[in-house]
XYZ file of C-alpha atoms in Angstrom:
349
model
C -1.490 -40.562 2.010
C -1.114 -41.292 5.651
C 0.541 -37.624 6.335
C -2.544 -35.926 4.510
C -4.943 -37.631 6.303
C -3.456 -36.320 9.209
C -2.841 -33.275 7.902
C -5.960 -32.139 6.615
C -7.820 -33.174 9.851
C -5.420 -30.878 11.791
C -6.092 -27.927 9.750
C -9.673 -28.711 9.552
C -9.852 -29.142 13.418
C -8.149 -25.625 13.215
C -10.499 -23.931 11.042
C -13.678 -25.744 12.983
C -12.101 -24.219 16.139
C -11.859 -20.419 14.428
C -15.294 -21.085 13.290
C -16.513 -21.796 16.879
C -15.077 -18.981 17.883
C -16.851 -16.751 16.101
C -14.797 -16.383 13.071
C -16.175 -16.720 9.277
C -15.743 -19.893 6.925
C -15.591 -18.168 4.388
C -14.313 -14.302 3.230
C -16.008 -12.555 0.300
C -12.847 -9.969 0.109
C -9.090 -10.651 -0.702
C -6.912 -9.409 1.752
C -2.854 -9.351 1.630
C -1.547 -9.960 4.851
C 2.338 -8.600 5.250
C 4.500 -9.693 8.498
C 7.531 -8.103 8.347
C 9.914 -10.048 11.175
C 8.262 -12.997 10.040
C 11.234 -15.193 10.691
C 11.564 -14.257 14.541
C 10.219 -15.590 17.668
C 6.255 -13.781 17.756
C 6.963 -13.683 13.423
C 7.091 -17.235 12.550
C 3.927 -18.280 14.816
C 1.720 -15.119 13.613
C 2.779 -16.066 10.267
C 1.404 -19.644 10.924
C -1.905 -18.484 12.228
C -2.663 -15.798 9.868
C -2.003 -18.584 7.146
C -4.957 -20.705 8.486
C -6.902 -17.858 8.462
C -9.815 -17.939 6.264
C -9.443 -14.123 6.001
C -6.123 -13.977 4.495
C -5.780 -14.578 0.738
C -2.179 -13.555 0.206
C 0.414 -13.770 3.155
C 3.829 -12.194 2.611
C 6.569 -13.014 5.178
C 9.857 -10.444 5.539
C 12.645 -10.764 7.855
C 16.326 -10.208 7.226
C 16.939 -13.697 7.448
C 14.852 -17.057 7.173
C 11.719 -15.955 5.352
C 12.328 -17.899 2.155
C 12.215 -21.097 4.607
C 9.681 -19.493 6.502
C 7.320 -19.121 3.772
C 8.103 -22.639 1.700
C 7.408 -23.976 5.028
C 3.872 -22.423 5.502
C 3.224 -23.318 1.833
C 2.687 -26.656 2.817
C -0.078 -26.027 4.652
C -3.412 -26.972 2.685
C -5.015 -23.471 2.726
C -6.316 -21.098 0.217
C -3.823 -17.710 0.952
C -0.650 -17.985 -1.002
C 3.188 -17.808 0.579
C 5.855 -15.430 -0.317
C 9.170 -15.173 1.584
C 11.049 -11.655 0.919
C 14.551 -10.536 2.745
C 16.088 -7.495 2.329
C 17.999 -6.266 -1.006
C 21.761 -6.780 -1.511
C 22.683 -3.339 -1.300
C 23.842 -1.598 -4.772
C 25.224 1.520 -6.554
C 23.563 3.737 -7.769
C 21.481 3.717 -4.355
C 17.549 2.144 -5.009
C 15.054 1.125 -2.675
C 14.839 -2.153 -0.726
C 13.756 -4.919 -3.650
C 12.589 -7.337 -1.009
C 10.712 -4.773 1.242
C 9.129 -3.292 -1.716
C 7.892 -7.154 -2.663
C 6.524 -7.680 0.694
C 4.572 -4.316 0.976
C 3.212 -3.786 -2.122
C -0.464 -4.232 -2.239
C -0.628 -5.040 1.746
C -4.019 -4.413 2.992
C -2.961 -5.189 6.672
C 0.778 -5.086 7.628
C 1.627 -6.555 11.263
C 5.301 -5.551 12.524
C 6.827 -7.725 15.355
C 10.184 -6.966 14.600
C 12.942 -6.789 16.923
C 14.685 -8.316 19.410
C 13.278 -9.801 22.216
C 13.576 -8.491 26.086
C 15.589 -10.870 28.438
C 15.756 -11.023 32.684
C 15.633 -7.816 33.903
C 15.246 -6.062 30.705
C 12.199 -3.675 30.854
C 10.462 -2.956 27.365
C 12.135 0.582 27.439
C 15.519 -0.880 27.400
C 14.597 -2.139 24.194
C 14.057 1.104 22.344
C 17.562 2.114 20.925
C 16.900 -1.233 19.036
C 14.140 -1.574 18.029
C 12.957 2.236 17.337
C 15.306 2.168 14.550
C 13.687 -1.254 13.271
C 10.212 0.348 13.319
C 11.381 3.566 11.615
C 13.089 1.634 8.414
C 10.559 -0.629 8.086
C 7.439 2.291 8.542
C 9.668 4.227 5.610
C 8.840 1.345 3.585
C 4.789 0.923 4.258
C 4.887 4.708 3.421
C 6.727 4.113 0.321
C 5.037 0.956 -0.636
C 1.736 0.573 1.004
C 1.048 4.080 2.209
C -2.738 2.775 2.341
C -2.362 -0.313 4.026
C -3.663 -0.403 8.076
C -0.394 -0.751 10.123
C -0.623 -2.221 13.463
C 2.473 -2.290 15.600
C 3.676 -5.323 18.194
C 7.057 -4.160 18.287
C 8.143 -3.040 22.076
C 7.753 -0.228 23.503
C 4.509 0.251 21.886
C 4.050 3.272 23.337
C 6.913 4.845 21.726
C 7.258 3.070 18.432
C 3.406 3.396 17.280
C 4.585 7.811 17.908
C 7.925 6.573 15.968
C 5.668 5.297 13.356
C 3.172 7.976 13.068
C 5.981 10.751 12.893
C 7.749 8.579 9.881
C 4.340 8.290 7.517
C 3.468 12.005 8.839
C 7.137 13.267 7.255
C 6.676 10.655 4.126
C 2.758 13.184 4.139
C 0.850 10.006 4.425
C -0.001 9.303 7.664
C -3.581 8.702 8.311
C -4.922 8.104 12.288
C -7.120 5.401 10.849
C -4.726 3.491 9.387
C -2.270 3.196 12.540
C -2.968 0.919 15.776
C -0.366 -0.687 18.140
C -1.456 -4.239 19.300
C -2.407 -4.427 23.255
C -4.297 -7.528 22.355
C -2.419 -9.299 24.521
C -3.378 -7.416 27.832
C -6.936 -8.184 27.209
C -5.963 -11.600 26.718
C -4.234 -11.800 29.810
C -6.733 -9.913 31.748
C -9.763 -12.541 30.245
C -7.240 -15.029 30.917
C -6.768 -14.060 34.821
C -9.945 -13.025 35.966
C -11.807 -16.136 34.017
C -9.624 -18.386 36.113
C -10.364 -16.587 39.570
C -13.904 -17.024 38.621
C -13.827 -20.486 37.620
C -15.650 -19.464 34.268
C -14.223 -19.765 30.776
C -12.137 -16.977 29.273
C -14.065 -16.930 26.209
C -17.016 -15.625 28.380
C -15.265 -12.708 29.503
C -14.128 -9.735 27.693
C -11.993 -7.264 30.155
C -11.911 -4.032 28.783
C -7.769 -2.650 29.027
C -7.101 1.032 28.868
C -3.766 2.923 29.084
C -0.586 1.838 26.870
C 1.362 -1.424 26.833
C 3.884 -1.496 29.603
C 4.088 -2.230 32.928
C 1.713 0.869 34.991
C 0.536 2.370 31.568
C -1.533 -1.095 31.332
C -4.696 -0.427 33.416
C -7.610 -3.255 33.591
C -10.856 -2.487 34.409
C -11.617 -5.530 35.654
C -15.014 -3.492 37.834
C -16.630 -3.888 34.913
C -16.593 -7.793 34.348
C -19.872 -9.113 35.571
C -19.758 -11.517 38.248
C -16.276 -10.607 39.713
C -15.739 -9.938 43.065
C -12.604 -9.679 44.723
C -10.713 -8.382 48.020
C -8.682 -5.103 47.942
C -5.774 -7.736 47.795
C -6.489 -9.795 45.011
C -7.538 -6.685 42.910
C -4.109 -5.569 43.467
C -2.243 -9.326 42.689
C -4.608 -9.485 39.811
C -3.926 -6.247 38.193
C -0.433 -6.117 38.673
C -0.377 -9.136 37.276
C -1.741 -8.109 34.497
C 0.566 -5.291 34.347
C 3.719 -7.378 34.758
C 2.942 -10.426 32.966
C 5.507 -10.339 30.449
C 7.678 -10.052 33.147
C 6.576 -13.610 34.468
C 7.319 -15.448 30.889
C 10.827 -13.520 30.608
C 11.761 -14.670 34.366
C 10.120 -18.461 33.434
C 12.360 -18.656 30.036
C 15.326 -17.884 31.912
C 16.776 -15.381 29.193
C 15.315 -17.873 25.958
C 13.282 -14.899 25.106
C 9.923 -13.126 25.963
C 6.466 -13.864 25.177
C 6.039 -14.924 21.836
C 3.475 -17.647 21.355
C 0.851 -15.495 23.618
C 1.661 -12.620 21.896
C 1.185 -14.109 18.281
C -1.855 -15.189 19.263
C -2.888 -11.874 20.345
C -1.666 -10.355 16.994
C -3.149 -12.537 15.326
C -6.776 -12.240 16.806
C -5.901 -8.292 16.457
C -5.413 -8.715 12.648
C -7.993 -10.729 11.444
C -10.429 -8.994 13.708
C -9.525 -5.804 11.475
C -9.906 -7.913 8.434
C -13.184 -8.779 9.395
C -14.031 -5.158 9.747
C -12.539 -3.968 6.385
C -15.210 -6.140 4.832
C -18.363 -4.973 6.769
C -18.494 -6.853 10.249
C -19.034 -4.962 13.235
C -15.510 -5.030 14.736
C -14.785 -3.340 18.446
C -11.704 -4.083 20.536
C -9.266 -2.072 22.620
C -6.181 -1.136 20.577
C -3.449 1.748 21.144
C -4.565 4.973 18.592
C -4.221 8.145 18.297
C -7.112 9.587 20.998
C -8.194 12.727 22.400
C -10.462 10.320 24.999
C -7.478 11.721 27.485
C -4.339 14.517 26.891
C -2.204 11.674 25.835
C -2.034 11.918 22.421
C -2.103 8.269 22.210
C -4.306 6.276 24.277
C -5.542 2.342 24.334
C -9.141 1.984 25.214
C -12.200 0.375 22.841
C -12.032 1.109 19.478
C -14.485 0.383 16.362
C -13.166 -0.848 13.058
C -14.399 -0.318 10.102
C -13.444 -0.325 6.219
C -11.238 2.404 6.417
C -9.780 1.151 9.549
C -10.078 3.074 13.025
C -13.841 4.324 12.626
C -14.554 6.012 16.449
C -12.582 5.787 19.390
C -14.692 4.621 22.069
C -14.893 6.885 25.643
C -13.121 5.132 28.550
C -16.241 6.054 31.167
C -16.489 6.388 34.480
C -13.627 4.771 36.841
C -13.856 3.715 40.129
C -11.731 4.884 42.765
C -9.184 2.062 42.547
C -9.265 2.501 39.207
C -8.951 6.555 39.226
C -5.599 5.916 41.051
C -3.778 3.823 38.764
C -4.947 6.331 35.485
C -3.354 9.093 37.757
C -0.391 6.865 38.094
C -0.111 6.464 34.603
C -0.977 9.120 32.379
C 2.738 10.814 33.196
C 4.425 7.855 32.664
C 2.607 7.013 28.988
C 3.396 10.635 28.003
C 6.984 10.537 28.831
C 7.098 7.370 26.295
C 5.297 8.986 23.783
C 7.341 12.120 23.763
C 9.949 9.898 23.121
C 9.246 7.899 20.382
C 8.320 11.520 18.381
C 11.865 13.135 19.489
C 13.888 9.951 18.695
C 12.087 10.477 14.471
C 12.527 14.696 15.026
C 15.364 14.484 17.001
């Protein structure tokens, strides 16, 4: 009796602090959240948060290993979406498609991917891609087999090369809609808020830094002239923006080779995701994300982007830059094509 004392205050506490945030009480839509890599490092904490969420009804957890632990875990936590673990089929003759993917995806309204491994010391998020671009392709097959409707937003590194991976997969499977494809740069706002709010001496839920470009290292570009009240040196522009740029970098060189930003970066995904569940059931949803975009020549581009029902509803222009600002987009924009070309020759290749 003691424990569920506790334990219903905690969750409570939880769902008082979403609520204070901004976030709805209550939902008037079912919604079937699917994490596939639930059982890793960013997977298991998403999976957490999205299960307190009063937006998620149904929350399905895949991983090749761990998820049926994963998810009786999470069932034990006093909230209103329901728990399903799923890992991969034992494979069989004649040939038929993954049992336990197909469980996972089916029905998914929203399907967050963080799988694959994790970068280590002086690892940058392009060594990662033999990996982890064939992770994204399988499991994309699968969405387009199983949930070819379902919004599909990317974590998996290098986002600028798997969310191309991804769209080339559904676009081959004749499914792929724009709308209905995002990868998650979340997490650069969050650092930028994060940073700047400090510098300031303000709170970082007063300050909303808009972040343009891709997800990795110069491709991240924060506008941080447009935050009202900021004023800095040439100097700690630079420190703060690189920083920005390169803060992944600081958690891999802090956990000494343990692993890369995961708790940070769930929390990002997370705020990603139920933002876009908010906006699949009317709310007024805007918030930089990685998309398909003609607001530059790259054909993917992160910059402010309005949800909707049906997903992706405008992409927002970037505006005016300032000089500073001009010079890392110059910087960039060869860079973030390069890694874009890539991800759609490693699918066409």
């Amino acid at each position: 009796m003691i424990m569920n004392r506790f334990a219903n205050r905690a969750i409570s506490a939880a769902l008082r602090t979403q609520s204070s945030r901004g976030y709805s009480a209550t939902s008037s839509s079912e919604a079937k959240v699917a994490v596939l890599g639930a059982a890793g490092g960013i997977g298991q904490p998403l999976a957490l948060l999205c299960k307190l969420s009063p937006e998620v009804t149904e929350l399905s957890c895949y991983d090749i290993v761990g998820t049926p632990g994963v998810a009786a875990d999470l069932s034990h936590i006093p909230t209103k979406s329901s728990t399903t673990g799923s890992l991969p089929a034992p494979v069989s003759w004649p040939l038929t498609s993954n049992g336990g993917l197909k469980e996972a995806l089916t029905g998914a309204d929203v399907v967050v991917i963080p799988a694959g491994v994790p970068r280590k010391p002086g690892m940058t998020r392009d060594d990662l891609f033999n990996t982890n671009a064939s992770i994204v392709k399988t499991l994309v097959e699968g969405c387009a087999e199983f949930c070819p409707d379902a919004m599909i937003a990317v974590i998996s590194n290098p986002v600028n090369s798997t969310v191309p991976i991804a769209a080339e997969v559904l676009k081959k499977a004749g499914v792929y809609n724009p709308k209905k494809l995002v990868g998650v740069t979340t997490l650069d706002v969050c650092r930028a808020n994060t940073f700047v709010a400090n510098s300031m001496g303000v709170d970082p839920k007063d300050v909303d830094v808009t972040v343009i470009g891709g997800h990795a290292g110069i491709t991240i570009l924060p506008l941080f002239s447009r935050v009202d009240g900021a004023k800095f040196t040439d100097e700690e522009l630079e420190a703060i923006t690189v920083r920005t740029q390169f803060g992944g970098d600081e958690v891999v060189a802090a956990k000494a080779g343990a692993g890369s930003a995961t708790l940070s970066m769930a929390y990002a995904g997370f705020l990603f995701t139920e933002n876009v569940l908010k906006a699949m059931r009317g709310e007024d949803v805007v918030q930089c994300a990685y998309v398909e975009s003609d607001v530059t020549d790259a054909t993917f581009f992160a910059s402010p982007v309005k949800f909707g029902k049906d997903g992706v509803e405008e992409v927002l222009p970037i505006g005016d830059l300032t000089a500073y600002e001009q010079q890392w987009f110059d910087k960039m924009m060869p860079e973030l094509k390069k890694q874009i070309q890539k991800g759609v020759d490693f699918v066409n290749k």
